[in-house]
Coordinates of C-alpha atoms and ligand atoms in Angstrom, one line a residue:
M1 CA 0.0 0.0 0.0
A2 CA 1.2 3.5 -0.9
R3 CA 2.1 6.1 1.6
Y4 CA 0.0 9.2 1.2
I5 CA 1.0 12.9 1.1
F6 CA -1.8 15.4 1.3
I7 CA -1.1 18.8 0.0
T8 CA -3.4 21.6 1.2
G9 CA -3.3 25.4 0.8
G10 CA -4.1 28.4 2.9
V11 CA -4.0 32.2 3.1
V12 CA -4.7 32.9 -0.6
S13 CA -5.4 30.8 -3.7
S14 CA -3.1 30.5 -6.7
L15 CA 0.0 29.9 -4.6
G16 CA 1.3 27.1 -6.9
K17 CA 0.1 24.1 -4.9
G18 CA -0.1 22.1 -8.1
L19 CA 3.5 23.0 -9.0
A20 CA 4.7 22.2 -5.5
S21 CA 3.0 18.8 -5.6
A22 CA 4.4 18.1 -9.0
A23 CA 7.9 19.1 -8.0
L24 CA 7.7 17.0 -4.9
G25 CA 6.6 14.1 -7.1
A26 CA 9.6 14.6 -9.3
L27 CA 12.0 14.7 -6.3
L28 CA 10.6 11.5 -4.9
Q29 CA 11.1 9.9 -8.3
A30 CA 14.7 11.2 -8.4
R31 CA 15.2 9.2 -5.2
G32 CA 14.0 6.1 -6.9
Y33 CA 10.4 6.0 -5.6
S34 CA 7.3 5.5 -7.8
V35 CA 4.6 8.1 -7.5
R36 CA 1.1 9.0 -8.6
L37 CA -0.5 12.4 -8.2
R38 CA -4.1 13.1 -7.7
K39 CA -6.3 16.2 -7.5
L40 CA -9.5 16.7 -5.4
D41 CA -11.4 19.8 -6.4
P42 CA -14.2 21.3 -4.3
Y43 CA -16.3 22.8 -7.0
L44 CA -19.7 21.4 -7.9
N45 CA -19.1 20.8 -11.7
V46 CA -18.8 17.1 -12.3
D47 CA -15.6 17.9 -14.2
P48 CA -14.1 21.1 -15.6
G49 CA -15.1 20.1 -19.2
T50 CA -17.9 22.6 -19.3
M51 CA -16.1 25.4 -17.6
S52 CA -14.9 28.4 -19.5
P53 CA -11.2 28.6 -20.1
F54 CA -11.5 32.3 -19.1
E55 CA -12.5 31.2 -15.7
H56 CA -10.8 28.0 -15.0
G57 CA -7.9 27.8 -17.4
E58 CA -7.2 25.0 -19.7
V59 CA -9.0 21.6 -19.6
F60 CA -6.4 18.9 -19.4
V61 CA -7.4 15.6 -21.2
T62 CA -6.0 12.2 -20.1
D63 CA -5.4 9.2 -22.3
D64 CA -8.5 7.5 -20.9
G65 CA -10.6 10.5 -21.9
A66 CA -11.2 12.4 -18.7
E67 CA -11.5 16.2 -18.8
T68 CA -9.5 17.4 -15.8
D69 CA -8.0 20.3 -14.0
L70 CA -4.9 21.8 -15.5
D71 CA -2.9 20.8 -12.4
L72 CA -2.8 17.3 -13.9
G73 CA -0.8 18.8 -16.7
H74 CA 1.8 20.0 -14.2
Y75 CA 1.9 16.5 -12.6
E76 CA 2.5 14.9 -16.0
R77 CA 5.1 17.4 -17.1
F78 CA 7.1 16.9 -13.9
T79 CA 6.8 13.2 -13.4
G80 CA 6.1 11.8 -16.9
V81 CA 3.4 9.6 -15.3
A82 CA 0.3 9.6 -17.5
A83 CA -2.7 10.8 -15.5
R84 CA -5.9 8.8 -15.5
K85 CA -9.6 9.4 -15.1
T86 CA -9.2 8.2 -11.5
D87 CA -6.7 10.9 -10.7
S88 CA -9.2 13.8 -10.6
I89 CA -12.4 14.2 -8.7
S90 CA -14.7 17.1 -7.8
S91 CA -17.4 17.6 -5.2
G92 CA -19.8 17.4 -8.2
R93 CA -18.6 14.0 -9.1
V94 CA -18.6 12.8 -5.5
Y95 CA -22.2 13.9 -4.9
S96 CA -23.3 12.6 -8.3
N97 CA -22.0 9.2 -7.4
V98 CA -23.5 9.2 -4.0
L99 CA -26.9 10.3 -5.3
E100 CA -26.9 7.8 -8.0
R101 CA -26.2 5.0 -5.5
E102 CA -29.0 6.4 -3.2
R103 CA -31.5 6.2 -6.1
R104 CA -30.3 2.7 -7.0
G105 CA -31.0 1.7 -3.4
D106 CA -27.5 0.9 -2.4
Y107 CA -28.0 2.5 1.0
L108 CA -31.6 1.3 1.5
G109 CA -33.0 2.3 4.8
K110 CA -30.2 4.7 5.7
T111 CA -30.1 8.5 6.0
I112 CA -27.5 9.8 3.6
Q113 CA -25.1 12.2 5.2
V114 CA -21.9 14.1 4.4
I115 CA -20.2 12.0 7.1
P116 CA -19.9 9.1 6.5
H117 CA -21.4 8.7 3.0
V118 CA -19.7 11.6 1.2
T119 CA -16.5 11.2 3.1
N120 CA -16.4 7.4 2.4
E121 CA -16.9 8.1 -1.3
I122 CA -13.9 10.4 -1.2
K123 CA -11.8 7.9 0.8
D124 CA -12.7 5.1 -1.7
F125 CA -11.5 7.4 -4.5
L126 CA -8.2 8.0 -2.6
K127 CA -7.5 4.3 -2.4
I128 CA -7.8 3.5 -6.1
G129 CA -4.5 2.1 -7.4
A130 CA -2.9 2.4 -4.0
D131 CA -0.9 -0.8 -4.3
E132 CA 0.8 0.3 -7.6
V133 CA 3.1 3.0 -6.2
D134 CA 5.3 4.0 -3.3
F135 CA 3.8 7.4 -2.8
M136 CA 0.4 8.8 -3.6
L137 CA 0.3 12.6 -3.6
C138 CA -3.1 14.1 -3.3
E139 CA -3.7 17.8 -3.7
I140 CA -6.9 19.5 -2.3
G141 CA -8.0 22.4 -4.5
G142 CA -9.0 25.7 -2.9
T143 CA -7.9 26.9 0.5
V144 CA -8.5 25.6 4.0
G145 CA -11.7 27.1 5.4
D146 CA -13.7 27.1 2.1
I147 CA -17.2 25.8 2.8
E148 CA -17.3 23.5 -0.2
G149 CA -13.8 22.0 0.6
L150 CA -14.8 20.8 4.1
P151 CA -15.8 17.2 3.2
F152 CA -12.5 16.7 1.5
F153 CA -10.5 18.0 4.5
E154 CA -12.7 15.8 6.8
A155 CA -12.0 12.8 4.5
I156 CA -8.3 13.2 4.5
R157 CA -8.3 13.6 8.3
Q158 CA -10.2 10.4 8.6
F159 CA -7.9 8.7 6.1
G160 CA -4.9 9.5 8.3
Q161 CA -6.7 7.6 11.1
D162 CA -7.7 4.7 8.9
M163 CA -4.1 4.1 7.7
P164 CA -1.3 2.6 9.7
R165 CA 0.2 5.2 12.0
G166 CA 2.8 7.3 10.1
D167 CA 1.6 6.4 6.6
C168 CA 0.1 9.8 5.9
V169 CA 1.9 13.2 5.8
Y170 CA 0.2 16.5 5.5
M171 CA 2.0 19.3 3.7
H172 CA 0.5 22.8 3.9
L173 CA 1.3 25.6 1.5
T174 CA 0.9 29.3 2.6
L175 CA 2.1 32.8 1.8
L176 CA 4.5 34.9 3.8
P177 CA 3.6 38.5 2.7
F178 CA 6.4 41.0 2.6
I179 CA 5.6 44.3 4.2
A180 CA 7.8 46.8 2.5
A181 CA 7.3 49.6 5.1
S182 CA 8.8 47.5 7.9
G183 CA 10.9 45.3 5.6
E184 CA 9.5 42.1 7.1
L185 CA 8.1 38.8 6.1
K186 CA 4.9 38.3 8.0
T187 CA 4.1 35.0 9.6
K188 CA 0.6 35.8 11.1
P189 CA -1.5 34.7 8.1
T190 CA 0.3 31.4 8.1
Q191 CA -0.3 31.0 11.8
H192 CA -4.0 31.6 11.2
S193 CA -4.2 29.2 8.3
V194 CA -2.6 26.4 10.3
K195 CA -4.9 27.2 13.2
E196 CA -7.8 26.7 10.8
L197 CA -6.4 23.4 9.6
R198 CA -5.8 22.2 13.2
S199 CA -9.3 23.2 14.2
I200 CA -10.6 20.5 11.7
G201 CA -8.2 18.0 13.1
I202 CA -5.3 18.2 10.6
A203 CA -1.8 19.0 12.0
P204 CA 0.5 19.7 9.1
D205 CA 3.9 18.0 9.1
V206 CA 5.5 20.2 6.6
L207 CA 4.9 23.9 5.9
V208 CA 5.8 25.3 2.5
C209 CA 5.9 29.1 2.5
R210 CA 5.8 31.1 -0.6
S211 CA 7.8 34.2 -0.2
E212 CA 9.7 36.8 -2.2
S213 CA 12.9 36.4 -0.2
P214 CA 14.6 33.7 2.0
I215 CA 13.0 33.2 5.4
P216 CA 15.2 34.7 8.1
E217 CA 16.0 32.3 10.9
K218 CA 13.9 34.2 13.4
E219 CA 10.8 33.9 11.3
R220 CA 11.4 30.3 10.6
E221 CA 11.6 29.5 14.3
K222 CA 8.5 31.5 15.0
L223 CA 6.6 29.6 12.3
A224 CA 7.8 26.3 13.7
L225 CA 6.9 27.3 17.3
F226 CA 3.4 28.7 16.5
C227 CA 2.5 26.2 13.9
N228 CA 3.8 23.1 15.7
V229 CA 6.2 21.9 13.0
R230 CA 9.9 21.3 13.2
P231 CA 12.1 24.2 12.0
D232 CA 13.6 22.1 9.2
S233 CA 10.1 21.3 8.0
V234 CA 9.5 25.0 7.2
I235 CA 10.4 25.1 3.6
A236 CA 10.8 28.4 1.7
A237 CA 9.3 28.4 -1.8
M238 CA 10.7 31.5 -3.4
D239 CA 9.6 33.0 -6.6
L240 CA 11.5 31.3 -9.5
K241 CA 12.1 32.7 -13.0
S242 CA 11.2 29.3 -14.4
I243 CA 8.9 26.7 -12.9
Y244 CA 11.3 24.0 -14.2
E245 CA 13.8 25.1 -11.5
A246 CA 11.3 24.1 -8.8
P247 CA 12.6 20.5 -8.2
L248 CA 16.1 21.8 -7.7
A249 CA 15.1 24.8 -5.6
Y250 CA 12.7 22.8 -3.4
H251 CA 15.3 20.1 -2.9
H252 CA 17.8 22.8 -1.9
E253 CA 15.3 24.0 0.7
G254 CA 14.9 20.5 2.0
M255 CA 11.3 19.7 0.9
D256 CA 11.9 16.1 0.0
S257 CA 14.0 15.4 3.1
A258 CA 11.4 17.0 5.3
V259 CA 8.6 14.9 3.8
L260 CA 10.6 11.7 4.1
A261 CA 11.6 12.5 7.7
A262 CA 7.9 13.0 8.5
F263 CA 7.3 9.4 7.4
G264 CA 10.3 8.4 9.5
I265 CA 12.2 7.4 6.4
T266 CA 15.9 8.0 7.2
D267 CA 17.6 5.7 4.7
A268 CA 16.2 7.1 1.4
P269 CA 18.6 7.1 -1.5
A270 CA 20.1 10.5 -2.4
P271 CA 18.3 12.0 -5.4
D272 CA 19.7 11.9 -8.9
L273 CA 18.8 15.4 -10.1
S274 CA 20.9 15.4 -13.3
K275 CA 17.7 15.4 -15.5
W276 CA 16.5 18.6 -13.7
E277 CA 19.9 20.2 -13.9
D278 CA 19.9 19.7 -17.7
V279 CA 16.3 21.1 -17.9
A280 CA 17.3 24.2 -15.8
D281 CA 20.4 24.7 -17.9
R282 CA 18.4 24.7 -21.1
V283 CA 15.8 27.1 -19.7
Y284 CA 18.3 29.5 -18.2
H285 CA 20.9 29.5 -21.0
P286 CA 19.2 29.9 -24.3
E287 CA 21.4 30.7 -27.3
G288 CA 18.9 32.6 -29.2
Q289 CA 15.3 33.7 -29.3
V290 CA 12.3 33.2 -31.6
R291 CA 9.0 35.0 -31.6
V292 CA 5.8 32.9 -32.0
A293 CA 2.4 34.4 -32.5
V294 CA -0.4 32.4 -30.9
V295 CA -3.6 33.5 -32.5
G296 CA -6.4 32.5 -30.2
K297 CA -9.5 33.5 -28.4
Y298 CA -8.8 33.0 -24.7
T299 CA -5.8 35.3 -24.7
Q300 CA -6.6 37.3 -21.5
L301 CA -5.9 34.4 -19.1
E302 CA -2.5 32.9 -19.3
D303 CA -3.7 29.6 -17.9
A304 CA -6.2 29.1 -20.8
Y305 CA -3.4 27.7 -23.0
K306 CA -1.2 26.4 -20.3
S307 CA 0.0 23.3 -22.0
I308 CA 0.7 25.1 -25.3
A309 CA 2.8 27.7 -23.5
E310 CA 4.7 24.9 -21.8
A311 CA 5.1 22.8 -24.9
L312 CA 6.5 25.8 -26.8
T313 CA 9.0 26.3 -23.9
H314 CA 10.0 22.6 -24.2
G315 CA 10.4 23.0 -28.0
G316 CA 12.7 26.0 -27.2
M317 CA 14.7 24.0 -24.7
H318 CA 15.2 21.3 -27.3
N319 CA 16.6 23.9 -29.8
R320 CA 18.4 25.9 -27.1
V321 CA 16.4 29.0 -27.8
K322 CA 13.9 31.0 -25.8
V323 CA 10.5 31.0 -27.3
Q324 CA 8.8 34.3 -26.9
A325 CA 5.1 33.5 -27.3
E326 CA 2.8 36.4 -27.9
W327 CA -0.9 35.9 -27.5
I328 CA -3.0 37.7 -30.1
D329 CA -6.8 37.8 -29.9
S330 CA -7.9 36.7 -33.4
E331 CA -10.8 39.1 -33.3
I332 CA -8.3 41.8 -33.9
F333 CA -8.2 40.7 -37.6
D334 CA -11.9 41.7 -38.0
R335 CA -10.6 45.3 -37.8
E336 CA -6.9 45.1 -38.6
D337 CA -4.9 43.7 -41.5
A338 CA -3.3 40.3 -40.6
A339 CA -0.2 41.1 -42.6
D340 CA 0.5 44.3 -40.5
R341 CA 0.0 42.5 -37.2
L342 CA 1.7 39.2 -38.0
Q343 CA 4.8 40.6 -39.7
G344 CA 8.1 39.7 -38.0
Y345 CA 6.9 36.6 -36.2
H346 CA 9.0 33.5 -36.8
A347 CA 6.0 31.1 -36.5
I348 CA 2.3 31.2 -36.1
L349 CA 0.3 28.8 -33.9
V350 CA -3.5 28.7 -33.9
P351 CA -4.7 26.7 -30.9
G352 CA -7.9 24.8 -30.1
G353 CA -11.1 26.6 -29.3
F354 CA -14.9 26.5 -29.3
G355 CA -17.5 28.6 -31.0
E356 CA -17.5 30.9 -34.0
R357 CA -16.3 34.1 -32.4
G358 CA -12.8 35.0 -33.7
T359 CA -12.7 32.2 -36.2
E360 CA -12.5 34.5 -39.3
G361 CA -9.4 36.0 -37.8
K362 CA -7.9 32.6 -37.3
I363 CA -8.6 31.8 -41.0
K364 CA -6.8 35.0 -41.9
A365 CA -3.8 34.0 -39.8
A366 CA -3.7 30.6 -41.5
A367 CA -3.8 32.3 -44.9
Y368 CA -1.0 34.7 -44.0
A369 CA 1.2 31.8 -42.8
R370 CA 0.5 29.8 -45.9
E371 CA 1.1 32.7 -48.3
H372 CA 4.2 34.0 -46.6
Q373 CA 5.8 30.6 -46.0
I374 CA 5.8 31.1 -42.2
P375 CA 5.8 28.0 -40.1
Y376 CA 2.3 27.3 -39.0
L377 CA 1.0 24.8 -36.4
G378 CA -2.8 24.5 -36.2
I379 CA -4.1 22.5 -33.3
C380 CA -7.6 21.1 -33.4
L381 CA -9.7 24.2 -34.2
G382 CA -6.5 25.5 -35.7
M383 CA -6.4 22.6 -38.1
Q384 CA -10.0 23.0 -39.0
M385 CA -9.4 26.7 -39.8
A386 CA -6.4 25.8 -42.0
V387 CA -8.6 23.4 -44.0
I388 CA -11.4 25.9 -44.3
E389 CA -8.8 28.5 -45.5
A390 CA -7.5 26.1 -48.2
A391 CA -11.0 25.2 -49.2
R392 CA -12.0 28.8 -49.7
N393 CA -8.9 30.3 -51.1
L394 CA -7.4 27.4 -53.1
A395 CA -10.2 24.9 -53.9
G396 CA -12.7 27.7 -54.7
I397 CA -15.3 26.7 -52.1
S398 CA -15.9 30.3 -51.2
N399 CA -18.5 29.6 -48.5
A400 CA -16.5 26.7 -46.8
G401 CA -17.1 26.6 -43.0
S402 CA -17.8 24.4 -40.1
E403 CA -21.1 22.9 -38.9
E404 CA -20.1 24.2 -35.5
F405 CA -21.1 27.7 -36.6
D406 CA -24.4 26.9 -38.3
H407 CA -26.6 24.0 -37.6
E408 CA -28.8 22.5 -40.1
S409 CA -31.7 23.0 -37.7
A410 CA -31.0 26.7 -37.5
G411 CA -32.5 27.1 -41.0
Q412 CA -30.6 28.2 -44.0
R413 CA -26.9 27.3 -44.0
R414 CA -24.3 30.1 -44.3
F415 CA -21.5 27.6 -44.9
E416 CA -20.7 24.6 -46.9
P417 CA -19.7 22.2 -44.1
V418 CA -16.1 21.2 -44.9
V419 CA -15.9 20.5 -41.2
Y420 CA -18.9 18.6 -39.9
H421 CA -20.4 17.4 -36.7
L422 CA -18.9 14.0 -36.0
K423 CA -21.6 11.6 -34.8
E424 CA -20.0 8.2 -35.1
W425 CA -16.5 6.9 -34.7
L426 CA -14.5 3.9 -33.7
E427 CA -12.9 3.6 -30.3
G428 CA -10.8 0.5 -30.7
N429 CA -13.4 -1.9 -32.1
R430 CA -16.3 -0.1 -30.4
T431 CA -18.6 2.2 -32.4
I432 CA -19.3 5.4 -30.5
Q433 CA -22.4 7.3 -31.4
R434 CA -23.6 10.8 -30.6
K435 CA -26.7 12.9 -31.3
A436 CA -26.8 16.6 -32.0
D437 CA -28.7 17.3 -28.8
D438 CA -26.5 15.1 -26.5
D439 CA -25.4 16.5 -23.1
K440 CA -22.6 18.9 -23.3
G441 CA -20.5 17.3 -20.6
G442 CA -18.1 14.5 -21.5
T443 CA -19.6 13.7 -24.9
M444 CA -16.8 14.8 -27.3
R445 CA -14.3 12.5 -28.9
L446 CA -12.1 12.4 -25.9
G447 CA -8.7 10.9 -25.0
A448 CA -6.1 8.9 -26.8
Y449 CA -6.7 7.7 -30.4
D450 CA -4.3 6.1 -32.8
A451 CA -3.4 7.6 -36.1
T452 CA -1.6 6.2 -39.2
L453 CA 0.8 8.5 -40.9
A454 CA 1.6 8.3 -44.6
A455 CA 5.1 7.0 -45.2
G456 CA 7.4 9.7 -46.5
S457 CA 5.3 12.5 -45.2
Q458 CA 6.7 15.4 -43.3
V459 CA 5.0 14.3 -40.1
A460 CA 6.1 10.7 -40.3
E461 CA 9.6 12.1 -40.5
I462 CA 9.1 14.4 -37.5
Y463 CA 7.6 11.6 -35.4
G464 CA 10.1 9.0 -36.7
S465 CA 7.2 6.6 -37.0
T466 CA 4.0 6.0 -39.0
A467 CA 1.9 4.9 -36.0
I468 CA 1.1 7.4 -33.3
S469 CA -1.3 7.9 -30.4
E470 CA -2.5 11.4 -29.4
R471 CA -5.1 12.9 -27.2
H472 CA -8.3 14.4 -28.6
R473 CA -11.0 16.7 -27.5
H474 CA -13.4 17.7 -30.2
R475 CA -16.9 17.4 -31.6
Y476 CA -16.3 18.4 -35.2
E477 CA -14.2 16.8 -37.9
V478 CA -12.8 17.6 -41.3
D479 CA -14.9 15.9 -44.0
M480 CA -12.9 13.2 -45.9
A481 CA -15.2 13.9 -48.9
Y482 CA -13.0 17.0 -49.6
R483 CA -9.7 15.1 -49.4
D484 CA -9.1 14.7 -53.2
Q485 CA -10.1 18.3 -53.9
L486 CA -7.8 19.7 -51.2
E487 CA -4.9 17.4 -52.0
A488 CA -5.1 18.5 -55.6
H489 CA -4.2 21.9 -54.2
G490 CA -1.3 20.7 -52.1
L491 CA -3.0 20.2 -48.7
R492 CA -2.0 16.6 -48.0
F493 CA -4.0 14.4 -45.5
S494 CA -0.9 12.9 -44.1
G495 CA -2.4 11.3 -41.0
V496 CA -5.7 9.5 -40.7
S497 CA -7.5 7.3 -38.2
P498 CA -6.6 3.6 -38.5
D499 CA -9.9 2.9 -40.2
G500 CA -9.1 5.7 -42.7
R501 CA -12.3 7.6 -42.0
L502 CA -11.1 10.6 -40.0
P503 CA -8.4 13.0 -41.0
E504 CA -5.9 13.5 -38.2
I505 CA -3.2 15.6 -39.8
V506 CA -2.9 17.8 -42.8
E507 CA 0.4 19.3 -44.2
F508 CA 1.2 21.6 -47.0
K509 CA 3.4 20.5 -49.8
G510 CA 5.8 23.2 -51.0
H511 CA 5.6 25.0 -47.6
P512 CA 8.6 24.8 -45.2
W513 CA 6.4 23.9 -42.2
Y514 CA 2.6 24.0 -42.4
I515 CA 0.9 21.4 -40.3
G516 CA -2.6 21.0 -38.8
V517 CA -3.4 18.3 -36.2
Q518 CA -6.9 17.3 -35.0
F519 CA -5.5 16.4 -31.6
H520 CA -3.6 18.1 -28.8
P521 CA 0.1 17.3 -29.0
E522 CA 0.8 19.9 -26.3
L523 CA -0.8 17.6 -23.6
K524 CA 2.0 15.1 -23.9
S525 CA 5.0 17.4 -24.1
K526 CA 7.5 17.3 -21.2
P527 CA 10.5 19.5 -20.4
F528 CA 12.8 16.4 -20.5
A529 CA 11.0 14.9 -23.5
P530 CA 9.6 17.7 -25.8
H531 CA 6.9 16.7 -28.1
P532 CA 8.4 16.0 -31.6
L533 CA 5.9 18.4 -33.3
F534 CA 6.8 21.3 -30.9
A535 CA 10.5 20.5 -31.1
D536 CA 10.4 20.6 -34.9
F537 CA 8.0 23.6 -35.1
V538 CA 10.5 25.6 -33.0
R539 CA 13.3 24.4 -35.2
A540 CA 11.4 25.7 -38.2
A541 CA 10.9 29.0 -36.4
V542 CA 14.7 29.2 -35.7
E543 CA 15.2 28.6 -39.4
Q544 CA 12.7 31.3 -40.3
S545 CA 14.4 33.7 -37.9
R546 CA 17.6 33.4 -39.9
L547 CA 15.7 34.5 -43.0
V548 CA 14.2 37.7 -41.7
Ligands
LIG1 N1 -14.6 23.3 -31.6 C1 -13.9 22.3 -32.3 C2 -14.5 21.0 -32.2 O1 -15.2 20.7 -31.3 C3 -12.4 22.3 -31.9 C4 -12.2 21.8 -30.6 C5 -10.8 22.1 -30.1 O2 -10.1 22.9 -30.6 N2 -10.4 21.4 -29.0 O3 -14.2 20.1 -33.1

């Protein structure tokens, strides 16, 4: 059975709990342990699939088709362990499971209550796969004291009692604000936060304190004394220029030693951090810079395209350059000329998205990249836009568009649907079917699907293989019926589903680097293993930078 590490947060949200959890996972791995990371989210949505990226950031998709919190992306990027459906749960999911069971009669005769029914459901979730790894790291979303988080805190408290003594460790992340007037780091908010945690029965073993500067000895002792932790279990988590320095920085501060000591483990092997030293070296010592325009819709919130930003960084690390990604709202091209705005970029990326708003601007960006021989990577909606652009401007289908933007039921069509609503596809040998009015949650083509790449194509060369598997999250699909027509104009369908029915990749002949993919390669990129498409896209950008 795994040992458990629970990671909670206090004082303010957005302290980087996900990152701290991920970095701790990486440090334990560096010492030879196996880990799995898990996220428990207090909100009432069953999963984040239906939440706006503006509000919640990106939706991270797992191989087994779960739509999860973006923290699972951090976990994967730092540990390389592919997340599963069973690594993410929300209050909504917990209550929905409990209520479903209640209706089925599983608890017949009983009054259903938060304790024990809801907390038992959470504890059952925590136990899944416990015998597969040495350490299970479970992060609780939100901050201690939030009303909706209480059942999770209660469940992890009980869990500590259910497990053999010493098999659960609680790590609490807080903020030490710096008061410039007095030149001091303040410990009081942390003291209050720990008090709150202890009032619900959880005594933290390790305190991780975010601060702008190192914690002076006096403050460290004060925190230890008032929060009832050992002084060497007060870990300073200072602001870092790159998140990829976190494993090294946290190790330097003693995070992994403090956690292991809390378990009473004194004979842990020393960590091998060479992988992270190489990663940090590549991030901090680039030998050049390229500018990439990301033409999207959710550009106000950095987290909305988290994995894309990270995958670009990884591609840069691979080529030893810094990738300066600039986020451009595609709606700007409704008013401004794309050529004026996009001039000088070394590559253009159009990411995934939903809905019609801003799509004409994305089509213009795709046209600009094609006509000016600028490296172009279209992801999901970005591939669909590239296909529509080619259909309109090369194949002469002037009203080419996507069914996403005008339904048959809405009366007269504005567009010829070159991209149509996918209602049937194969998952392995199983046929999946959807209707136009299906529920919005969890009904897309989700998770890992195989694709077959044409031998000799540019993408087969980039992947070094003709058989790949990538993660999907979409409802619409490019129509194979247009393949011949588009290929006659140079847009090659170089990757297709194994049954040959669904286009997965298009590439442009005669263009240095113009690739559209129906899936999300960014979800599988890691700092120590950049995704081949991103590595090569950035290589092409470097080449472009030498031309201009
Ligand atoms: N909205 C498009 C679809 O559902 C693209 C989705 C995406 O970019 N993830 O097919």
